[in-house]
Short mmCIF file of C-alpha atoms in Angstrom, two decimals:
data_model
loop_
_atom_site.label_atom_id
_atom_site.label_comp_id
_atom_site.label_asym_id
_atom_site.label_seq_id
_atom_site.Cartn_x
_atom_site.Cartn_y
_atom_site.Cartn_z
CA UNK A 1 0.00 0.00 0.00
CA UNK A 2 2.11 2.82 -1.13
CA UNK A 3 0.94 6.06 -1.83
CA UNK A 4 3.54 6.79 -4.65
CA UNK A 5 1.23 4.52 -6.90
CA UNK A 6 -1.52 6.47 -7.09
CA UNK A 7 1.02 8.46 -9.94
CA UNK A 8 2.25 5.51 -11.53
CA UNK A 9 1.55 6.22 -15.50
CA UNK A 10 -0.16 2.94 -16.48
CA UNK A 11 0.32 2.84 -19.88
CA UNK A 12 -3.20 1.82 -20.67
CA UNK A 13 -4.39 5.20 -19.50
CA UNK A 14 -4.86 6.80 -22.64
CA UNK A 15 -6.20 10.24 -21.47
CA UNK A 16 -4.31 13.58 -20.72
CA UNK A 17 -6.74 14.08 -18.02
CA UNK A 18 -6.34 12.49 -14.87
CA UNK A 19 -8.62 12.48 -11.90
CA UNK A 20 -7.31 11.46 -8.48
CA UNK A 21 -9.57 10.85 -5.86
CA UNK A 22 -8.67 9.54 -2.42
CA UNK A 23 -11.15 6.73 -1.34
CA UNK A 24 -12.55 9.08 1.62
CA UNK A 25 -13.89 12.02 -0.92
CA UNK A 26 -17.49 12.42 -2.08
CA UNK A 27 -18.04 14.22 -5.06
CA UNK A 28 -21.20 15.11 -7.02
CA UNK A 29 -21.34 14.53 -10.72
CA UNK A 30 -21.94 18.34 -11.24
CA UNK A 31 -18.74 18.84 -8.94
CA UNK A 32 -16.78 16.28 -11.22
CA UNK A 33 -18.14 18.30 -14.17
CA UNK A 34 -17.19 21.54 -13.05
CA UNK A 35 -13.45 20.89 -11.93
CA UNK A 36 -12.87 18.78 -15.16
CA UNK A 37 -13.90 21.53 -17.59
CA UNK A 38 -11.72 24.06 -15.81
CA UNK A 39 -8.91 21.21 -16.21
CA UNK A 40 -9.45 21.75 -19.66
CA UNK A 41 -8.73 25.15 -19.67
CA UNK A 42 -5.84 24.79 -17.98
CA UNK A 43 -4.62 21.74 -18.55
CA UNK A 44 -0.83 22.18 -16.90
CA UNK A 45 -2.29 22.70 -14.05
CA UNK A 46 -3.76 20.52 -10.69
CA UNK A 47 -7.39 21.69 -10.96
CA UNK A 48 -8.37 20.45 -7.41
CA UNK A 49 -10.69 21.23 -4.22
CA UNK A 50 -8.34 20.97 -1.28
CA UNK A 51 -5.92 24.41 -1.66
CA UNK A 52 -3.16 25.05 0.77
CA UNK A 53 0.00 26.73 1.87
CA UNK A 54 3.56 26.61 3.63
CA UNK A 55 5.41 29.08 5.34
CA UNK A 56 8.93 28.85 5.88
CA UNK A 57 11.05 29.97 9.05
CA UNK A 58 14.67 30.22 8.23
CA UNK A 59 15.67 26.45 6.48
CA UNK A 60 12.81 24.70 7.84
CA UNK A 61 8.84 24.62 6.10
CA UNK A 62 5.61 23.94 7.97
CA UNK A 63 2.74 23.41 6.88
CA UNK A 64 -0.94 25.42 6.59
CA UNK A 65 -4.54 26.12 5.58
CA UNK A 66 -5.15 29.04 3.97
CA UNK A 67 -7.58 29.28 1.13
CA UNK A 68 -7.13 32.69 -0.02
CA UNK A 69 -3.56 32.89 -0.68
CA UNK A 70 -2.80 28.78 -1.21
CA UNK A 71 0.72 27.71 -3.26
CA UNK A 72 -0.62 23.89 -3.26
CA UNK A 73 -3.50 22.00 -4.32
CA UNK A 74 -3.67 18.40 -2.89
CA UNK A 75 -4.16 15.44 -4.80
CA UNK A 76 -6.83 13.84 -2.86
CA UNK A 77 -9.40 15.02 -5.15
CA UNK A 78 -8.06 16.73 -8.45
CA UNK A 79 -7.22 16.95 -11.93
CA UNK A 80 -3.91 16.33 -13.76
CA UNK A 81 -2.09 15.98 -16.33
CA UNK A 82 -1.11 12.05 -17.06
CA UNK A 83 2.52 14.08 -18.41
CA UNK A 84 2.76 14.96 -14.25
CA UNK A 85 2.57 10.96 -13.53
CA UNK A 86 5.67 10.07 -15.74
CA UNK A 87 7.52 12.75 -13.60
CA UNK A 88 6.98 11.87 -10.49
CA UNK A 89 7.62 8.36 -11.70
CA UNK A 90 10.61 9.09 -13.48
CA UNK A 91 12.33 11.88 -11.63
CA UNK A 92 11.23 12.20 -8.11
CA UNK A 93 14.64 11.04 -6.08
CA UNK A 94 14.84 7.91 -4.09
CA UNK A 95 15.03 10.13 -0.97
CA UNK A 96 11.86 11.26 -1.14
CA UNK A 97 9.91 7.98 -2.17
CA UNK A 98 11.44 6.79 0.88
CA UNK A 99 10.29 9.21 3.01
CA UNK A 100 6.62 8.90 1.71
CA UNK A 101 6.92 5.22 1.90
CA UNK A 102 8.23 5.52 5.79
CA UNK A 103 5.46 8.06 7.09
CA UNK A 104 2.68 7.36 4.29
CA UNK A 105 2.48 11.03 3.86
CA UNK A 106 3.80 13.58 1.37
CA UNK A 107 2.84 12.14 -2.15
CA UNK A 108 0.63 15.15 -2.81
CA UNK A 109 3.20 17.76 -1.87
CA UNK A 110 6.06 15.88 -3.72
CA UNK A 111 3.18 16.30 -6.79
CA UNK A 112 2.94 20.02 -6.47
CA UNK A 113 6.95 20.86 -6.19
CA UNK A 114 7.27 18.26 -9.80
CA UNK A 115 4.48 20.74 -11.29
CA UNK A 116 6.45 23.85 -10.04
CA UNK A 117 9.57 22.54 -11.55
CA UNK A 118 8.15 21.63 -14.42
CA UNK A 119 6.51 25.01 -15.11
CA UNK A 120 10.12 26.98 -13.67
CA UNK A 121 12.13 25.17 -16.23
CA UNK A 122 8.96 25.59 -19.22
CA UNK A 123 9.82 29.49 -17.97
CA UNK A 124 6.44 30.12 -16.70
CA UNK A 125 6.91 29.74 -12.72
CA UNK A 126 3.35 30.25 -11.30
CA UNK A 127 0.82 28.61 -8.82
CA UNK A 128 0.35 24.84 -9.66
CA UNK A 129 -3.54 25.03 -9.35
CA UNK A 130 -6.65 26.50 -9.37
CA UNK A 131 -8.87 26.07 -6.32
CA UNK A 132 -12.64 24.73 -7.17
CA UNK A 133 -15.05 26.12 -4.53
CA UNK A 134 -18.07 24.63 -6.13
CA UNK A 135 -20.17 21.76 -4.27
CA UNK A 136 -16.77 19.72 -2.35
CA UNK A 137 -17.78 17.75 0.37
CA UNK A 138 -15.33 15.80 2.17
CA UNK A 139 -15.68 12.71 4.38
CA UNK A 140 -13.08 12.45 6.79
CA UNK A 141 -14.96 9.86 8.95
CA UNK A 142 -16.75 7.12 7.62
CA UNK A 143 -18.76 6.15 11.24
CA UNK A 144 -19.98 2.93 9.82
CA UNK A 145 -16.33 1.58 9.00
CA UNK A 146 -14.32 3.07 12.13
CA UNK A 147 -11.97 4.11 9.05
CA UNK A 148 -9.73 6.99 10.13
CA UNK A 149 -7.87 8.75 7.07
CA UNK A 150 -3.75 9.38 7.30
CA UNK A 151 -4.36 12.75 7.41
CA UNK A 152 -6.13 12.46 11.24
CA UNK A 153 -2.82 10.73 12.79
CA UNK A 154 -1.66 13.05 15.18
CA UNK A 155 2.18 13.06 13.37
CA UNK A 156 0.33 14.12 10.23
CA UNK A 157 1.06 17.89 9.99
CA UNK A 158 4.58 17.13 11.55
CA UNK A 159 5.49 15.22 8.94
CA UNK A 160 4.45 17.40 6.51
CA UNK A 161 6.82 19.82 7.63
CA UNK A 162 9.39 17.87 7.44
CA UNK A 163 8.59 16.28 3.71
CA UNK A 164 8.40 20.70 2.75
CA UNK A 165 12.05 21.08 4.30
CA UNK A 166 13.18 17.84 2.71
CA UNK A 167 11.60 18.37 -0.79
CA UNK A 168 12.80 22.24 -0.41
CA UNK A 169 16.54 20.35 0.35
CA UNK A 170 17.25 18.37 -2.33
CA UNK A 171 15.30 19.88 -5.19
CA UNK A 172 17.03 23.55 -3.73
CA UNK A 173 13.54 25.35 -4.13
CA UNK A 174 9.81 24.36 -3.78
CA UNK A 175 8.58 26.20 -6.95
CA UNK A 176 5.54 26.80 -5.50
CA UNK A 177 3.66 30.37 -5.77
CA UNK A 178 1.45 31.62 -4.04
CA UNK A 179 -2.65 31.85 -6.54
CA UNK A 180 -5.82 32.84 -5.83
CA UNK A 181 -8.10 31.60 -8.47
CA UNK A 182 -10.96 30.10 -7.35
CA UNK A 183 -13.79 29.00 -9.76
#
């Protein structure tokens, strides 16, 4: 169960559009709808409904919630480009597989910084995503199952911290921007 595989670039996938969805997400049709023809628009970009942000303090990262001013849009329910899943396959170091493999946590950030890059080196360095506001509903607790999502363990936003300052490490920059688009 490794959370790196949600990216893996199956070949069969024949799309350039890619939905991710975490398993504890509800989404309407119209909500599907909605985010995946504002994909299309901007198809380089994570189109998702979960935006958030970092701050940094000195050589170290933590990180935040703020939907305003976010540099990050999290995987758990977004669109992508399938071009995104052959980078992180192909070029995301060993170092940083490990670490998501070792705390289960930091696939999604690891995602944004590859966009960043990406965009930096296409010379168009901007915010990664667009934040949909129309009809999200989450489901963090499923009360029939006792299922408890990774992101309620109490080492959660600890560890995404330290993926930030790790990922900021070795790729020598996050690439992440600060956006405000909202549709």
């Amino acid at each position: 169960n490794n959370l790196t595989s949600r990216f893996i670039p199956f070949p069969e996938i024949e799309t350039a559009g890619i939905l991710s969805i975490d398993d504890d997400v509800e989404l309407s049709n119209t909500s599907i709808h909605t985010a995946f023809n504002t994909w299309k628009r901007y198809p380089y970009l994570l189109v998702g409904y979960t935006p958030r942000s970092y701050h940094r303090k000195g050589a170290r990262f933590t990180y935040g919630f703020n939907e305003i001013n976010y540099t990050m849009i999290m995987t758990n329910v977004a669109f992508t480009h399938h071009k995104y899943l052959e980078l992180f396959t192909h070029t995301v170091p060993k170092s940083i597989i490990d670490y998501i493999i070792k705390t289960k946590n930091g696939e999604d950030l690891t995602m944004n910084v590859v966009i960043g890059k990406y965009l930096t080196e296409l010379g168009h360095p901007m915010c990664v995503g667009i934040h949909v506001t129309f009809g999200y509903k989450e489901v963090r607790h499923l009360a029939t199952s006792g299922y408890k999502g990774l992101s309620l363990r109490p080492t959660h936003i600890k560890q995404r911290g330290e993926c930030l300052t790790l990922l900021a490490k070795v790729y020598h920059d996050l690439y992440l921007h600060t956006g405000s688009k909202t549709v």
